[in-house]
Short mmCIF file of C-alpha atoms in Angstrom, two decimals:
data_model
loop_
_atom_site.label_atom_id
_atom_site.label_comp_id
_atom_site.label_asym_id
_atom_site.label_seq_id
_atom_site.Cartn_x
_atom_site.Cartn_y
_atom_site.Cartn_z
CA MET A 765 50.51 -100.76 86.11
CA ILE A 766 52.87 -102.95 88.17
CA SER A 767 50.04 -105.11 88.93
CA LEU A 768 49.50 -105.61 85.24
CA LEU A 769 53.09 -106.34 84.71
CA ASP A 770 53.21 -109.06 87.43
CA LYS A 771 50.00 -110.69 86.35
CA TYR A 772 50.94 -111.02 82.70
CA PRO A 773 54.83 -110.67 82.61
CA ARG A 774 55.52 -112.55 79.36
CA LEU A 775 52.90 -110.70 77.33
CA ALA A 776 54.04 -107.25 78.96
CA ALA A 777 57.52 -108.22 77.86
CA LEU A 778 56.48 -108.98 74.28
CA LEU A 779 54.75 -105.61 74.06
CA LEU A 780 57.46 -103.76 75.47
CA GLY A 781 60.04 -105.21 73.03
CA ALA A 782 57.58 -104.25 70.11
CA ALA A 783 57.40 -100.68 71.48
CA ALA A 784 61.16 -100.49 71.85
CA ALA A 785 61.37 -101.26 68.04
CA CYS A 786 59.53 -98.01 67.23
CA GLY A 787 62.77 -95.95 68.15
CA PHE A 788 64.37 -96.90 64.81
CA ALA A 789 63.72 -95.47 61.55
CA PRO A 790 61.21 -94.86 59.98
CA LEU A 791 59.31 -93.93 63.08
CA GLN A 792 62.15 -92.73 65.27
CA LEU A 793 60.41 -92.56 68.36
CA TRP A 794 63.45 -92.85 70.52
CA PRO A 795 61.83 -91.70 73.74
CA LEU A 796 59.46 -94.54 73.46
CA THR A 797 62.44 -96.91 73.35
CA ILE A 798 63.99 -95.61 76.45
CA ALA A 799 60.61 -95.82 78.41
CA ALA A 800 60.19 -99.40 77.17
CA LEU A 801 63.64 -100.38 78.14
CA ALA A 802 63.22 -99.07 81.55
CA ILE A 803 59.91 -100.72 82.25
CA TRP A 804 61.36 -104.15 80.80
CA MET A 805 64.34 -103.74 83.09
CA LEU A 806 61.98 -103.30 86.17
CA LEU A 807 59.99 -106.37 84.89
CA VAL A 808 63.15 -108.49 84.62
CA HIS A 809 64.25 -107.28 88.15
CA ARG A 810 60.84 -108.46 89.61
CA ALA A 811 61.29 -112.03 88.00
CA PRO A 812 61.04 -114.59 90.88
CA THR A 813 63.50 -117.06 89.31
CA LEU A 814 66.44 -116.98 86.73
CA ARG A 815 64.08 -118.94 84.42
CA ALA A 816 61.47 -116.38 84.74
CA ALA A 817 63.84 -113.66 83.88
CA LEU A 818 65.11 -115.38 80.86
CA TRP A 819 61.67 -115.89 79.58
CA ARG A 820 60.93 -112.18 80.10
CA GLY A 821 64.11 -111.39 78.14
CA TRP A 822 63.36 -113.83 75.34
CA MET A 823 59.72 -112.42 74.88
CA PHE A 824 61.02 -109.01 74.93
CA GLY A 825 63.29 -110.10 71.88
CA VAL A 826 60.66 -111.75 70.17
CA GLY A 827 58.43 -108.75 70.16
CA HIS A 828 61.45 -106.36 69.33
CA PHE A 829 62.85 -108.13 66.51
CA THR A 830 59.52 -109.18 65.06
CA ILE A 831 58.57 -105.51 64.56
CA ASN A 832 62.18 -104.41 63.63
CA ASN A 833 62.58 -106.91 60.89
CA ASN A 834 59.18 -106.85 59.52
CA TRP A 835 60.53 -105.72 55.89
CA PHE A 836 61.72 -109.37 55.70
CA GLN A 837 58.21 -110.12 54.37
CA HIS A 838 58.83 -108.27 51.14
CA ALA A 839 61.68 -110.35 50.05
CA PHE A 840 59.56 -113.32 49.52
CA THR A 841 57.39 -111.46 47.03
CA PHE A 842 60.15 -111.44 44.46
CA GLN A 843 61.01 -114.92 44.01
CA ASP A 844 58.98 -118.02 42.77
CA GLN A 845 60.86 -120.95 44.57
CA MET A 846 59.08 -120.48 47.85
CA ARG A 847 55.54 -119.38 48.53
CA PRO A 848 55.30 -115.74 49.35
CA VAL A 849 53.11 -116.39 52.36
CA LEU A 850 56.25 -117.63 54.13
CA GLY A 851 57.34 -114.10 54.33
CA TYR A 852 54.92 -113.50 56.98
CA ALA A 853 56.53 -116.00 59.22
CA ALA A 854 60.19 -115.01 58.29
CA PRO A 855 60.43 -112.20 60.92
CA VAL A 856 58.83 -114.01 63.65
CA ALA A 857 61.22 -117.20 62.89
CA LEU A 858 64.17 -114.94 62.98
CA ALA A 859 62.97 -113.18 66.11
CA LEU A 860 62.76 -116.63 67.84
CA TYR A 861 66.42 -116.98 67.48
CA LEU A 862 67.55 -113.34 67.88
CA ALA A 863 65.61 -113.23 71.12
CA VAL A 864 68.25 -115.24 72.78
CA TYR A 865 70.43 -112.45 73.09
CA PRO A 866 68.16 -109.97 75.16
CA ALA A 867 67.45 -113.26 77.33
CA LEU A 868 71.24 -113.51 77.93
CA ALA A 869 71.38 -109.82 78.98
CA ALA A 870 68.38 -110.29 81.27
CA GLY A 871 69.70 -113.36 82.89
CA LEU A 872 73.01 -111.94 83.69
CA ALA A 873 71.52 -108.79 85.15
CA TRP A 874 69.09 -110.79 87.15
CA LYS A 875 72.02 -112.61 88.76
CA ILE A 876 73.39 -109.33 90.32
CA ARG A 877 70.12 -107.82 91.35
CA GLY A 878 69.37 -106.66 94.91
CA ARG A 879 66.04 -106.29 96.73
CA ARG A 880 65.28 -103.26 94.75
CA VAL A 881 66.34 -101.70 91.58
CA ASP A 882 69.68 -100.17 92.23
CA ALA A 883 72.97 -98.86 90.63
CA PRO A 884 74.69 -102.30 90.43
CA PHE A 885 71.72 -103.99 88.64
CA VAL A 886 71.53 -101.01 86.17
CA LEU A 887 75.35 -101.01 85.43
CA ALA A 888 75.27 -104.78 85.11
CA PHE A 889 72.37 -104.62 82.71
CA ALA A 890 74.07 -102.10 80.61
CA ALA A 891 77.36 -104.18 80.68
CA ALA A 892 75.41 -107.44 79.72
CA TRP A 893 73.56 -105.68 76.82
CA ILE A 894 76.92 -104.67 75.28
CA VAL A 895 78.07 -108.24 75.38
CA SER A 896 74.70 -109.56 74.01
CA GLU A 897 74.77 -107.17 70.99
CA TRP A 898 78.37 -108.00 70.12
CA LEU A 899 77.63 -111.70 70.16
CA ARG A 900 74.53 -111.27 67.97
CA SER A 901 76.97 -109.46 65.45
CA VAL A 902 79.27 -112.46 65.29
CA MET A 903 77.58 -115.61 65.93
CA PHE A 904 76.57 -117.83 62.94
CA THR A 905 78.20 -115.12 60.58
CA GLY A 906 76.48 -112.45 62.57
CA TYR A 907 73.15 -110.48 62.30
CA ALA A 908 74.09 -106.97 63.53
CA TRP A 909 71.00 -105.16 62.19
CA ASP A 910 69.88 -102.16 64.31
CA PRO A 911 71.78 -102.11 67.58
CA ILE A 912 69.85 -100.11 70.09
CA GLY A 913 72.52 -97.21 69.73
CA VAL A 914 71.20 -96.61 66.29
CA ILE A 915 68.08 -94.87 67.73
CA TRP A 916 70.19 -91.71 68.34
CA VAL A 917 70.98 -91.03 64.50
CA PRO A 918 68.32 -88.35 64.52
CA VAL A 919 70.13 -86.71 67.51
CA GLN A 920 73.57 -86.15 65.95
CA PRO A 921 75.49 -84.91 69.03
CA ILE A 922 74.54 -88.12 70.84
CA ALA A 923 75.31 -90.29 67.86
CA ALA A 924 78.77 -88.54 67.69
CA LEU A 925 79.68 -90.53 70.83
CA SER A 926 80.01 -93.62 68.67
CA ALA A 927 83.09 -92.18 67.16
CA TRP A 928 84.83 -92.56 70.67
CA VAL A 929 83.14 -95.96 71.82
CA GLY A 930 81.45 -97.55 68.76
CA THR A 931 77.85 -98.36 68.41
CA TYR A 932 77.63 -101.41 70.72
CA ALA A 933 78.95 -99.32 73.69
CA LEU A 934 76.56 -96.58 72.80
CA SER A 935 73.84 -99.09 73.16
CA GLY A 936 74.98 -99.98 76.49
CA LEU A 937 74.98 -96.34 77.54
CA THR A 938 71.48 -96.16 76.34
CA VAL A 939 70.49 -99.00 78.59
CA LEU A 940 72.23 -97.20 81.38
CA LEU A 941 70.10 -94.01 80.62
CA ALA A 942 66.94 -96.12 80.73
CA GLY A 943 67.84 -97.81 84.06
CA GLY A 944 68.70 -94.48 85.50
CA LEU A 945 65.12 -93.51 85.23
CA LEU A 946 64.39 -96.40 87.53
CA LEU A 947 66.65 -95.04 90.33
CA LEU A 948 64.79 -91.81 90.46
CA PRO A 949 62.24 -92.87 93.14
CA HIS A 950 65.08 -94.19 95.37
CA ARG A 951 67.63 -91.63 95.08
CA PRO A 952 65.92 -88.60 93.47
CA VAL A 953 68.41 -85.84 94.37
CA PRO A 954 71.66 -87.30 92.94
CA ILE A 955 69.90 -89.25 90.16
CA GLY A 956 67.63 -86.22 89.32
CA ALA A 957 70.62 -83.99 89.29
CA ALA A 958 72.54 -86.32 87.05
CA VAL A 959 69.67 -86.88 84.65
CA ALA A 960 68.96 -82.99 84.63
CA GLY A 961 72.63 -82.38 83.98
CA LEU A 962 72.74 -84.97 81.10
CA ALA A 963 69.57 -83.41 79.57
CA ALA A 964 70.98 -80.00 79.83
CA LEU A 965 74.25 -81.11 78.20
CA ILE A 966 72.26 -82.83 75.28
CA VAL A 967 70.18 -79.83 74.66
CA ALA A 968 73.32 -77.71 74.69
CA GLN A 969 74.90 -80.03 72.25
CA VAL A 970 71.90 -80.05 69.80
CA PHE A 971 71.79 -76.33 69.72
CA SER A 972 75.47 -75.86 69.29
CA TYR A 973 76.19 -78.75 66.82
CA ARG A 974 77.04 -77.54 63.22
CA GLY A 975 78.86 -80.42 61.82
CA VAL A 976 81.82 -80.00 59.48
CA ASN A 977 81.42 -77.73 56.56
CA GLU A 978 84.55 -77.90 54.06
CA PRO A 979 85.32 -75.15 51.60
CA VAL A 980 84.90 -76.24 47.89
CA ALA A 981 87.48 -75.45 45.22
CA ARG A 982 86.49 -75.19 41.64
CA ASP A 983 88.36 -78.44 40.73
CA THR A 984 87.12 -80.65 43.72
CA PRO A 985 86.28 -84.05 42.67
CA LEU A 986 82.52 -84.68 42.51
CA VAL A 987 80.48 -87.72 43.10
CA ARG A 988 77.41 -88.40 41.16
CA VAL A 989 74.93 -91.02 42.68
CA VAL A 990 72.56 -92.40 40.28
CA GLN A 991 69.13 -94.07 41.45
CA PRO A 992 67.18 -95.26 38.52
CA ASN A 993 64.15 -96.20 40.65
CA VAL A 994 64.02 -99.90 39.64
CA PRO A 995 61.70 -102.14 41.64
CA GLN A 996 62.95 -105.47 42.61
CA ASP A 997 60.46 -107.24 40.04
CA GLU A 998 61.79 -105.16 37.15
CA ARG A 999 65.60 -105.82 37.48
CA GLY A 1000 65.40 -108.10 34.45
CA GLU A 1001 65.31 -105.14 32.21
CA SER A 1002 69.05 -104.70 32.83
CA ASP A 1003 69.54 -107.40 30.28
CA GLY A 1004 68.62 -105.10 27.54
CA GLU A 1005 68.72 -101.49 26.46
CA MET A 1006 66.11 -100.13 28.73
CA MET A 1007 68.12 -100.50 32.04
CA LEU A 1008 71.31 -98.90 30.37
CA THR A 1009 69.22 -96.05 29.01
CA ARG A 1010 67.72 -95.34 32.55
CA LEU A 1011 71.25 -95.40 34.02
CA THR A 1012 72.92 -93.40 31.45
CA GLU A 1013 70.12 -90.60 31.35
CA LEU A 1014 70.93 -89.95 34.94
CA SER A 1015 74.51 -90.08 34.70
CA GLY A 1016 74.84 -86.51 33.47
CA THR A 1017 77.60 -85.12 31.27
CA PRO A 1018 81.31 -84.35 32.02
CA GLY A 1019 82.36 -80.93 33.29
CA PRO A 1020 85.49 -79.25 34.36
CA ALA A 1021 85.82 -81.22 37.52
CA PRO A 1022 86.41 -84.83 37.79
CA ARG A 1023 83.44 -87.01 38.46
CA LEU A 1024 83.09 -90.29 40.34
CA ILE A 1025 79.79 -91.79 38.92
CA VAL A 1026 78.40 -94.61 41.08
CA TRP A 1027 75.60 -96.99 40.10
CA PRO A 1028 73.74 -99.42 42.39
CA GLU A 1029 74.06 -103.11 43.29
CA GLY A 1030 71.79 -105.36 41.37
CA VAL A 1031 70.82 -103.36 38.24
CA VAL A 1032 73.43 -104.09 35.66
CA ARG A 1033 72.97 -107.91 35.38
CA ASP A 1034 75.11 -108.67 32.06
CA TYR A 1035 78.39 -109.84 32.53
CA PHE A 1036 81.11 -107.22 31.25
CA GLU A 1037 84.35 -109.01 32.23
CA ASP A 1038 86.25 -110.43 29.31
CA GLY A 1039 87.36 -114.09 29.15
CA TYR A 1040 84.11 -116.04 30.11
CA PRO A 1041 83.04 -118.78 27.75
CA ASP A 1042 80.74 -117.55 24.95
CA TYR A 1043 77.59 -119.27 26.27
CA VAL A 1044 77.35 -116.99 29.26
CA TYR A 1045 77.08 -113.84 27.51
CA ASN A 1046 73.94 -112.07 26.42
CA ALA A 1047 75.94 -109.07 25.09
CA ASP A 1048 79.37 -108.39 24.09
CA PRO A 1049 81.14 -107.32 27.26
CA PHE A 1050 83.31 -104.69 25.43
CA TRP A 1051 80.10 -103.13 24.06
CA LEU A 1052 78.61 -102.84 27.54
CA ARG A 1053 81.71 -101.22 28.85
CA TRP A 1054 81.85 -98.96 25.98
CA ARG A 1055 78.31 -97.77 26.82
CA MET A 1056 79.31 -97.12 30.33
CA ALA A 1057 82.64 -95.37 29.27
CA ARG A 1058 81.19 -92.95 26.82
CA LEU A 1059 79.36 -91.11 29.86
CA LEU A 1060 82.84 -90.32 31.31
CA GLY A 1061 84.99 -87.40 30.84
CA PRO A 1062 88.89 -87.85 30.56
CA ARG A 1063 89.21 -87.79 34.34
CA ASP A 1064 85.87 -89.50 35.29
CA MET A 1065 85.55 -92.90 36.74
CA LEU A 1066 82.52 -95.26 37.09
CA LEU A 1067 81.95 -97.62 40.08
CA THR A 1068 79.21 -100.04 39.55
CA GLY A 1069 77.82 -103.18 41.01
CA GLY A 1070 77.90 -106.40 39.07
CA THR A 1071 78.43 -110.07 38.95
CA ALA A 1072 81.66 -111.99 38.40
CA LEU A 1073 81.84 -115.70 37.71
CA GLN A 1074 84.38 -118.49 38.41
CA PHE A 1075 84.97 -121.37 36.07
CA ASP A 1076 86.44 -124.94 36.29
CA ARG A 1077 88.80 -126.22 33.79
CA ALA A 1078 86.09 -127.52 31.58
CA GLY A 1079 84.51 -123.98 31.34
CA THR A 1080 81.62 -124.68 33.74
CA ALA A 1081 80.55 -121.87 36.12
CA THR A 1082 81.11 -123.06 39.63
CA SER A 1083 80.38 -119.90 41.68
CA ALA A 1084 79.72 -116.22 41.40
CA THR A 1085 80.69 -113.09 43.46
CA ASN A 1086 78.73 -110.04 44.10
CA SER A 1087 81.15 -107.38 42.94
CA VAL A 1088 81.93 -103.72 42.36
CA PHE A 1089 83.87 -102.84 39.21
CA ALA A 1090 85.73 -99.74 38.49
CA VAL A 1091 85.43 -98.74 34.75
CA ASP A 1092 87.58 -95.92 33.28
CA PRO A 1093 86.99 -93.61 30.19
CA ARG A 1094 88.69 -96.19 27.93
CA ALA A 1095 86.30 -98.98 28.81
CA ARG A 1096 88.87 -100.72 30.85
CA ILE A 1097 88.14 -102.43 34.15
CA ARG A 1098 90.57 -100.92 36.65
CA GLY A 1099 89.57 -102.84 39.78
CA ARG A 1100 87.07 -105.24 41.23
CA TYR A 1101 85.99 -105.85 44.88
CA ASP A 1102 84.09 -108.92 45.83
CA LYS A 1103 81.58 -108.98 48.62
CA ALA A 1104 82.86 -110.81 51.69
CA HIS A 1105 80.00 -110.83 54.20
CA LEU A 1106 77.24 -112.72 52.34
CA VAL A 1107 73.69 -112.93 53.45
CA PRO A 1108 72.69 -116.36 54.65
CA TYR A 1109 69.47 -117.60 52.90
CA GLY A 1110 69.76 -114.64 50.43
CA GLU A 1111 73.16 -115.11 48.58
CA TYR A 1112 73.70 -118.71 49.76
CA LEU A 1113 71.76 -121.51 51.45
CA PRO A 1114 73.23 -122.81 54.65
CA MET A 1115 72.81 -126.54 55.09
CA PRO A 1116 71.37 -127.17 51.57
CA TRP A 1117 71.24 -130.93 52.22
CA LEU A 1118 68.56 -130.24 54.97
CA LEU A 1119 66.86 -127.11 53.61
CA LYS A 1120 66.37 -127.96 49.98
CA PRO A 1121 64.25 -131.01 50.51
CA LEU A 1122 62.11 -128.79 52.71
CA GLY A 1123 61.41 -126.58 49.97
CA LEU A 1124 63.60 -123.59 51.01
CA ALA A 1125 65.73 -121.85 48.63
CA ARG A 1126 67.76 -118.70 48.67
CA LEU A 1127 66.18 -115.46 47.95
CA VAL A 1128 68.78 -114.09 45.30
CA PRO A 1129 67.76 -115.62 41.97
CA GLY A 1130 70.13 -117.89 39.97
CA SER A 1131 71.32 -121.37 40.41
CA LEU A 1132 74.87 -120.65 41.80
CA ASP A 1133 75.72 -119.72 45.25
CA PHE A 1134 77.77 -116.69 45.81
CA ALA A 1135 81.34 -117.02 46.99
CA GLU A 1136 83.17 -115.01 49.72
CA GLY A 1137 85.50 -112.24 48.78
CA PRO A 1138 88.65 -111.50 50.90
CA GLY A 1139 87.32 -108.86 53.25
CA PRO A 1140 87.09 -105.15 53.77
CA LEU A 1141 89.53 -103.98 50.96
CA ALA A 1142 89.88 -100.61 49.36
CA LEU A 1143 90.27 -99.98 45.63
CA ASP A 1144 92.77 -97.45 44.40
CA VAL A 1145 90.63 -95.60 41.78
CA PRO A 1146 92.76 -93.58 39.35
CA GLY A 1147 92.16 -89.81 40.04
CA PHE A 1148 90.22 -90.53 43.23
CA GLY A 1149 92.65 -92.41 45.58
CA SER A 1150 91.71 -95.15 47.86
CA ILE A 1151 88.12 -96.08 48.08
CA GLY A 1152 86.74 -98.54 50.67
CA MET A 1153 83.99 -100.96 49.30
CA GLN A 1154 81.09 -102.41 51.39
CA VAL A 1155 78.34 -104.15 49.32
CA CYS A 1156 74.87 -103.79 50.91
CA TYR A 1157 74.47 -105.59 54.14
CA GLU A 1158 78.29 -105.40 55.01
CA ILE A 1159 77.78 -101.68 55.96
CA ILE A 1160 75.87 -102.84 59.14
CA PHE A 1161 78.79 -104.56 60.89
CA SER A 1162 80.37 -101.98 63.33
CA GLY A 1163 84.10 -102.18 63.25
CA GLN A 1164 84.34 -104.34 60.21
CA VAL A 1165 84.07 -101.99 57.20
CA VAL A 1166 87.53 -100.54 56.60
CA ASP A 1167 90.74 -102.19 55.55
CA PRO A 1168 92.84 -101.82 58.77
CA VAL A 1169 95.95 -101.47 56.74
CA HIS A 1170 94.90 -98.82 54.19
CA ARG A 1171 92.52 -96.39 55.37
CA PRO A 1172 90.36 -94.97 52.35
CA ARG A 1173 89.33 -91.56 51.77
CA VAL A 1174 85.50 -92.45 51.31
CA ILE A 1175 83.45 -95.84 51.64
CA PHE A 1176 81.29 -96.86 48.73
CA ASN A 1177 78.19 -98.70 49.70
CA PRO A 1178 76.11 -100.04 46.68
CA SER A 1179 73.08 -101.72 47.88
CA ASN A 1180 69.93 -103.25 46.55
CA ASP A 1181 67.35 -102.13 48.93
CA ALA A 1182 64.45 -102.94 46.65
CA TRP A 1183 63.99 -106.10 48.67
CA PHE A 1184 63.37 -104.30 51.98
CA GLY A 1185 59.90 -102.58 51.78
CA SER A 1186 59.36 -99.35 53.34
CA TRP A 1187 60.97 -99.91 56.64
CA GLY A 1188 64.24 -101.48 55.61
CA PRO A 1189 65.75 -98.62 53.47
CA PRO A 1190 65.61 -95.91 56.13
CA GLN A 1191 66.99 -98.50 58.61
CA HIS A 1192 69.83 -99.35 56.30
CA LEU A 1193 70.62 -95.65 55.79
CA ALA A 1194 70.70 -94.85 59.45
CA GLN A 1195 73.25 -97.78 60.11
CA ALA A 1196 75.42 -96.51 57.30
CA ARG A 1197 75.40 -93.03 58.95
CA MET A 1198 76.59 -94.68 62.12
CA ARG A 1199 79.61 -96.31 60.27
CA ALA A 1200 80.52 -92.83 58.86
CA ILE A 1201 80.59 -91.37 62.49
CA GLU A 1202 82.44 -94.25 63.83
CA GLU A 1203 85.18 -94.36 61.17
CA GLY A 1204 85.27 -90.66 60.50
CA LEU A 1205 84.66 -91.45 56.73
CA PRO A 1206 82.28 -90.34 54.14
CA VAL A 1207 79.89 -92.94 52.90
CA ILE A 1208 78.25 -93.00 49.41
CA ARG A 1209 75.33 -95.10 48.97
CA ALA A 1210 73.64 -95.96 45.71
CA THR A 1211 70.49 -98.07 45.47
CA PRO A 1212 68.12 -99.11 42.80
CA ASN A 1213 65.02 -97.36 44.23
CA GLY A 1214 66.16 -95.83 47.51
CA ILE A 1215 67.39 -94.35 49.69
CA SER A 1216 70.61 -93.34 47.94
CA ALA A 1217 72.71 -90.80 49.90
CA VAL A 1218 76.02 -89.04 50.33
CA ILE A 1219 76.92 -89.03 53.90
CA ALA A 1220 79.65 -86.67 55.44
CA ALA A 1221 82.12 -88.07 57.85
CA ASP A 1222 80.19 -86.83 60.85
CA GLY A 1223 77.03 -88.49 59.86
CA ARG A 1224 75.26 -85.60 58.14
CA LEU A 1225 73.20 -86.22 54.96
CA VAL A 1226 74.85 -84.08 52.33
CA GLY A 1227 72.22 -85.35 49.75
CA THR A 1228 69.69 -87.91 49.28
CA VAL A 1229 67.32 -89.43 46.63
CA PRO A 1230 64.09 -90.55 48.27
CA HIS A 1231 62.46 -93.84 48.27
CA GLN A 1232 60.94 -94.93 45.01
CA LYS A 1233 62.03 -91.87 43.16
CA ALA A 1234 64.39 -91.72 40.19
CA GLY A 1235 67.16 -89.11 40.34
CA ALA A 1236 70.78 -88.33 40.94
CA ILE A 1237 72.94 -86.42 43.53
CA GLU A 1238 76.09 -84.55 42.36
CA VAL A 1239 78.17 -82.94 45.14
CA PRO A 1240 81.70 -82.59 46.03
CA ILE A 1241 83.08 -85.74 47.67
CA PRO A 1242 83.08 -84.98 51.37
CA GLU A 1243 86.40 -84.87 53.12
CA ALA A 1244 87.49 -87.61 55.70
CA LEU A 1245 88.14 -86.59 59.23
CA PRO A 1246 91.13 -87.55 61.12
CA PRO A 1247 91.06 -91.23 62.46
CA THR A 1248 88.64 -91.62 65.30
CA LEU A 1249 89.39 -93.45 68.36
CA PHE A 1250 86.98 -96.06 67.29
CA SER A 1251 88.78 -96.45 63.97
CA ARG A 1252 91.95 -97.27 65.95
CA LEU A 1253 90.69 -99.70 68.45
CA GLY A 1254 87.44 -100.90 66.98
CA ASN A 1255 85.13 -103.11 69.23
CA TRP A 1256 87.90 -103.37 71.74
CA LEU A 1257 86.12 -100.21 73.03
CA ALA A 1258 82.97 -101.89 73.58
CA GLY A 1259 84.70 -104.56 75.61
CA ILE A 1260 86.47 -101.88 77.74
CA VAL A 1261 83.22 -99.96 78.44
CA ALA A 1262 81.40 -103.38 79.17
CA LEU A 1263 84.23 -104.26 81.73
CA LEU A 1264 84.12 -100.77 83.32
CA LEU A 1265 80.28 -101.01 83.81
CA ALA A 1266 80.47 -104.72 85.15
CA GLY A 1267 83.45 -103.68 87.44
CA ALA A 1268 81.48 -100.77 88.82
CA ALA A 1269 78.55 -102.99 89.52
CA ILE A 1270 80.37 -105.56 91.42
CA ALA A 1271 82.45 -103.14 93.37
CA ILE A 1272 79.28 -101.17 94.59
CA ARG A 1273 77.53 -104.53 95.38
CA ARG A 1274 80.31 -105.72 97.42
CA ARG A 1275 80.51 -102.31 99.27
CA HIS A 1276 76.86 -102.42 100.10
CA ARG A 1277 77.23 -105.96 101.49
#
């Protein structure tokens, strides 16, 4: 096998990257990810030059991100401004850029390598991986989709470590685990004992893990998550009666306990704020709000995705916001959150002066680019307290999902995963579960066609509506846990773990010399 790696190192790195992507949902073959990382680290160590190491890191990234983001292709199916065939090139084009970050990690680790794979090399690789993932989440507005640590979501006791160190540091510890396998032949007794002890600890945690079960009182507030099963190409039905009928039929009837009814992003497309010029309305905004409000009991509230418009003095629409509205039983809007972390090429087109002449357009329909909101704010929803808002893609950014001044009791994450094919929705759900664990807060997800879910503060799934099924979840709102260490320190913890790993690598290398 080693001879094959040496003969075709770039091809091997490409295939190993693709294999590592299989550890994420929906496949969840996380042992394959660990094995692929270990073999790739060996391949990087055997690179004869820094340039060769960078190539092997970059090819790994191309394979990894092409497979991981294959759902991108589906987004091009639902618009008519660009040829759908471009969708097949989109995951590869994105991967060509994202691969820079594994290349960076490989290059940094190669610089500290010894004659054989040893502890300093593995420690340095783990530290460099943490840095590279964090950089990927912030550079050019950031693309934080699926850090390696997300593979542990099916193994809840390990995923629970993210409450202490965060997802990026957990990714580094995952790389450390993979590298530890390479040390076995050279230090079989101590490394074998460490691996066996870690395996025993994991098994013990898996069998002892029970999560958090809260007692439920009769008057405990409920949340009802509505999933109307609206494919992306049918969203236009929301301009008429059919979409409201779908939503209202699934919203249930009032009961003795107060209910928080939540509707997804992207299904209510009519404007229901007052005060816009008459030409923008397809229906009377009060009538739309009344249709929503008549579903509500006296102590109920509705949260729904929608679009808000901004106008100049002449009454011309200048921009839009992707928003969440709180509607009360008297058909009043009691609060609005505007999405802050917009999707480049989705909700706005970067460098339009260059890209529009090339025939490129954003994927969300409409003539207006979306404007950014102020950040991760919480709405004070009457009867339900402070509720944090994260629209769709915003939930993937570790350490950026909660208002640092006003900690909410729960996070609402309306999303339109109808763009995402069959791989995107379970990956998106897994990342929402990681945010719940990191912050110690429940997360409520409502999507047009799945996967909608209520997630407990420890990452457990309290209830789900499967992909491409119509349905609703009505359960007590899960309790928040006390603030986690990560919720207090955020991604400073990733930096601390990276510094500790790098410091240990340098200290051991100097001692050996």
